C-alpha positions as a Python dict, from the first residue, in 0.01 Angstrom:
ca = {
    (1, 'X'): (0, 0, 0),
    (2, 'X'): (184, -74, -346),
    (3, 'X'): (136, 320, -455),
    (4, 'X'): (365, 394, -117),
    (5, 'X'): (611, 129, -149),
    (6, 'X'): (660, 265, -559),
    (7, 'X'): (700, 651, -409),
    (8, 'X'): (958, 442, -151),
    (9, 'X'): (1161, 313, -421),
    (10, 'X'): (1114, 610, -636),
    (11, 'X'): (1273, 868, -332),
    (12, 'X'): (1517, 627, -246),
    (13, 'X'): (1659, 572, -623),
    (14, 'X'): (1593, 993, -667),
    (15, 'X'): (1796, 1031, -375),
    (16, 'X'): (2107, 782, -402),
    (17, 'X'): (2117, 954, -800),
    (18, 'X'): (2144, 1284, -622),
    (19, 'X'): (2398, 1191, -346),
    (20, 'X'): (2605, 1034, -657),
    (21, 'X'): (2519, 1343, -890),
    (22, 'X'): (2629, 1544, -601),
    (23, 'X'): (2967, 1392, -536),
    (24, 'X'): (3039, 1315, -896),
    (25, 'X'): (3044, 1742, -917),
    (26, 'X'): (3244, 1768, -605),
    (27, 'X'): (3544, 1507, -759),
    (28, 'X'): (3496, 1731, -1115),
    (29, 'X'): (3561, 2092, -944),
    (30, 'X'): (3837, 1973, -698),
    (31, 'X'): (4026, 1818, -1017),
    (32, 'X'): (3959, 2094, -1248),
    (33, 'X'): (4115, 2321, -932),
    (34, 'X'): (4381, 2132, -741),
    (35, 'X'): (4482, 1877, -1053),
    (36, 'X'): (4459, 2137, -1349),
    (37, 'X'): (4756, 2042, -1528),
    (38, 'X'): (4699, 1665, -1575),
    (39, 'X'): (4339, 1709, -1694),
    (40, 'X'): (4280, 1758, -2044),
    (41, 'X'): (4336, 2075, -2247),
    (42, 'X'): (3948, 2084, -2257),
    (43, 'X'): (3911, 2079, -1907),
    (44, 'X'): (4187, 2274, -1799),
    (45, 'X'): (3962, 2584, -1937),
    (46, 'X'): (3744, 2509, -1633),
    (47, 'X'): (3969, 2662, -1391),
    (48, 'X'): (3886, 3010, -1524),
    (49, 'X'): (3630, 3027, -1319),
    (50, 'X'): (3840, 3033, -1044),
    (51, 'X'): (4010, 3367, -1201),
    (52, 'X'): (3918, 3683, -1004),
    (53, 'X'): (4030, 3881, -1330),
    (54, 'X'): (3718, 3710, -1524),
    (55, 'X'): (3465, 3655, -1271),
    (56, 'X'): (3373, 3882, -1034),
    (57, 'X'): (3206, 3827, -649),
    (58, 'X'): (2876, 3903, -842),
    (59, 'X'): (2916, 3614, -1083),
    (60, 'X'): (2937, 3390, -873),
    (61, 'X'): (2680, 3417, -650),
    (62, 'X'): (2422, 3260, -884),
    (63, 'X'): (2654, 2935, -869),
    (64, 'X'): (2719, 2863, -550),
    (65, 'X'): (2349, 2976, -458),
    (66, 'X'): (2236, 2699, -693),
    (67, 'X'): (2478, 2500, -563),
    (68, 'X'): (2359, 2537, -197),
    (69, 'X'): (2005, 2507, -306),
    (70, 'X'): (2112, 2130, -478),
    (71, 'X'): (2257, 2008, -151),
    (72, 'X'): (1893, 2143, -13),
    (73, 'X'): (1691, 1983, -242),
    (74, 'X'): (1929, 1636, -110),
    (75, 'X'): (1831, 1708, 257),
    (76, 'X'): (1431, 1771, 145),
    (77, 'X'): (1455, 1453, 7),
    (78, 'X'): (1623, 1290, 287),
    (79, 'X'): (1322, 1396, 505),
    (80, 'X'): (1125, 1252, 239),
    (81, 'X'): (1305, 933, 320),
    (82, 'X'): (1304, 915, 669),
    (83, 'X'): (935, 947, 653),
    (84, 'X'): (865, 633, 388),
    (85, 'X'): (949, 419, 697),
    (86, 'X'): (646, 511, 883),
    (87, 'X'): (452, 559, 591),
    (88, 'X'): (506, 186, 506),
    (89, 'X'): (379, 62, 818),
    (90, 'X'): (89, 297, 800),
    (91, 'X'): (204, 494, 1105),
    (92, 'X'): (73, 843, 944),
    (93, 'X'): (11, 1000, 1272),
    (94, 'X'): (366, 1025, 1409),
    (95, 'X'): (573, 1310, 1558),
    (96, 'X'): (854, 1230, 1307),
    (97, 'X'): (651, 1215, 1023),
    (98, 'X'): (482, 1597, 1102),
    (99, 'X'): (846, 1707, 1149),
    (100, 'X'): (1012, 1589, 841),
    (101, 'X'): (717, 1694, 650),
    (102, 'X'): (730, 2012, 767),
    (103, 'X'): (1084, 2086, 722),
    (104, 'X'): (1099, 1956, 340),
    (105, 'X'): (829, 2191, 272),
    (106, 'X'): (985, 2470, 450),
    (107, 'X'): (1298, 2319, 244),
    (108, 'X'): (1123, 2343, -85),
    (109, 'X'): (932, 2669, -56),
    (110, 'X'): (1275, 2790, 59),
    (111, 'X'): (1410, 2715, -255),
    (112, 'X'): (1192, 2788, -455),
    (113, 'X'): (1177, 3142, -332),
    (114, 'X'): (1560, 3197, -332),
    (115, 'X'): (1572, 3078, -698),
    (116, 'X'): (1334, 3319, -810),
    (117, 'X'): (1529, 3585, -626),
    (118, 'X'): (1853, 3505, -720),
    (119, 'X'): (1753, 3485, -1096),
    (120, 'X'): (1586, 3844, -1044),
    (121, 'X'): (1923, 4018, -876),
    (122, 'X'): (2113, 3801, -1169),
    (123, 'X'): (1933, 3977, -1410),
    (124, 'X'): (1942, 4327, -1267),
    (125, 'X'): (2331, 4266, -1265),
    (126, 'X'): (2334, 4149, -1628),
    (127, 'X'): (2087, 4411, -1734),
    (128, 'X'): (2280, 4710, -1567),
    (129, 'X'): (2587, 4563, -1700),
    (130, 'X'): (2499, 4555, -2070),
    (131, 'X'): (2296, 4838, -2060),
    (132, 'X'): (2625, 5024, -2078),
    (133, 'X'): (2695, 4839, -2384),
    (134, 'X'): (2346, 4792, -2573),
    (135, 'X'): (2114, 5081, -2596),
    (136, 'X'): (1769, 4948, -2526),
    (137, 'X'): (1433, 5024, -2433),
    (138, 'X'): (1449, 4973, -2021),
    (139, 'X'): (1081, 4897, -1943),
    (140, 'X'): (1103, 4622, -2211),
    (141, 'X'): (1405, 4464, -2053),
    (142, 'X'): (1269, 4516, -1665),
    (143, 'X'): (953, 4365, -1732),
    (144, 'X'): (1103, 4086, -1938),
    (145, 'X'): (1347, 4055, -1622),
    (146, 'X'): (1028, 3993, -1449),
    (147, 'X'): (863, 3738, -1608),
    (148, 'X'): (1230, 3520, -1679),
    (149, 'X'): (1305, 3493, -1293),
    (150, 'X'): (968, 3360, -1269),
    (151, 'X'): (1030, 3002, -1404),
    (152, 'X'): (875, 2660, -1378),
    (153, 'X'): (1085, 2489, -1203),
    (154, 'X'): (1057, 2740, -858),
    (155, 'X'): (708, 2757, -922),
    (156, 'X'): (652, 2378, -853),
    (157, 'X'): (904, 2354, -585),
    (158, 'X'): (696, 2598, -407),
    (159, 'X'): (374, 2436, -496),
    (160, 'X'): (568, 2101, -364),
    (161, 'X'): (694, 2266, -17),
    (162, 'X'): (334, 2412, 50),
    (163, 'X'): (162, 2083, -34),
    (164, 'X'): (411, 1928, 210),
    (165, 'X'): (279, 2197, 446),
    (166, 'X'): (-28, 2098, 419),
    (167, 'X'): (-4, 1747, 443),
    (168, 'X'): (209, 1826, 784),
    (169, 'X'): (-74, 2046, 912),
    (170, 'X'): (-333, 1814, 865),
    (171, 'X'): (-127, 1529, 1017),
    (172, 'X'): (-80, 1715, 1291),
    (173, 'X'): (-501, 1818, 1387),
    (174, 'X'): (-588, 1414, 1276),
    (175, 'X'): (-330, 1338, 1506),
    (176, 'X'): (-500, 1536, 1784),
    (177, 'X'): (-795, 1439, 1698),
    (178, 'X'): (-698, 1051, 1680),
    (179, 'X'): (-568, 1093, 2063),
    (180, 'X'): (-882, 1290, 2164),
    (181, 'X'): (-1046, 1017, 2008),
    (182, 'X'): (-895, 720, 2168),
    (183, 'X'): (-911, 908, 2501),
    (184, 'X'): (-1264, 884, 2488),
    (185, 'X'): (-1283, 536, 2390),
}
């Protein structure tokens, strides 16, 4: 019972950091675009970003994809968090539980996947565009392209969001099993 009341206080503390990580970044880019002119002259070089003439559509996209996948990660870990309640008082078994489990895996492998695939079109785009510049050998680079979008960090959110899968499967048949079991009592 102590090991689930740490992971309680660990995903709520990993959660409240991310809700103020989150908003801290939302504050930052809504200065550094609607108040440019007050901030800083090291700041103020933020709002190039915002240029069309530097960055393209196709620069972006690996931004705000990791930026969507962040505010993902925050609702995995809310399900995470609505399910410590019921974990607590050793209510396993429960619809909610097998629902929130389910969805932050589905969350995680989610993420997981798109950051593998985002890295991969990044790459292509990066490749193709200094390919024009740099003459090199193009299986080298491809199958170096490969191996970088495959990185850690997807890798164990994957691992995480099938675990979670599992867990929420086998909830769900000892849950069956529990009611089959008290039906025949």
């Amino acid at each position: 019972m102590k090991t689930i009341k740490t992971l309680k206080v660990a995903i709520h503390l990993l959660f409240f950091g991310l809700i103020t990580v989150f908003f801290s970044q939302l504050l930052f880019w809504c200065a550094v675009y609607f108040f440019n002119d007050p901030l800083p002259p090291l700041l103020q070089n933020f709002k190039m970003i915002f240029n069309p003439v530097f960055f393209n559509w196709q620069t972006l996209i690996d931004p705000f994809t990791n930026a969507l996948n962040f505010v993902l990660f925050i609702v995995a870990v809310y399900y995470l968090k609505k399910s410590m309640a019921s974990f607590v008082n050793s209510l396993f078994y429960t619809a909610s539980v097998i629902v929130n489990l389910k969805k932050a895996g589905n969350i995680f492998v989610f993420i997981g996947v798109s950051i593998i695939l985002i890295q991969f079109l990044s790459g292509i785009y990066i490749l193709n565009t200094t390919q024009n510049i740099v003459k090199m050998n193009s299986l080298f680079a491809r199958s170096s392209l490969i191996i970088a979008a495959f990185d850690l960090k997807s890798i164990f959110l994957m691992i995480a969001g099938l675990f979670l899968l599992l867990f929420s499967a086998s909830f769900m048949i000892a849950r069956k099993l529990k009611q089959e079991n008290n039906l025949t009592i």
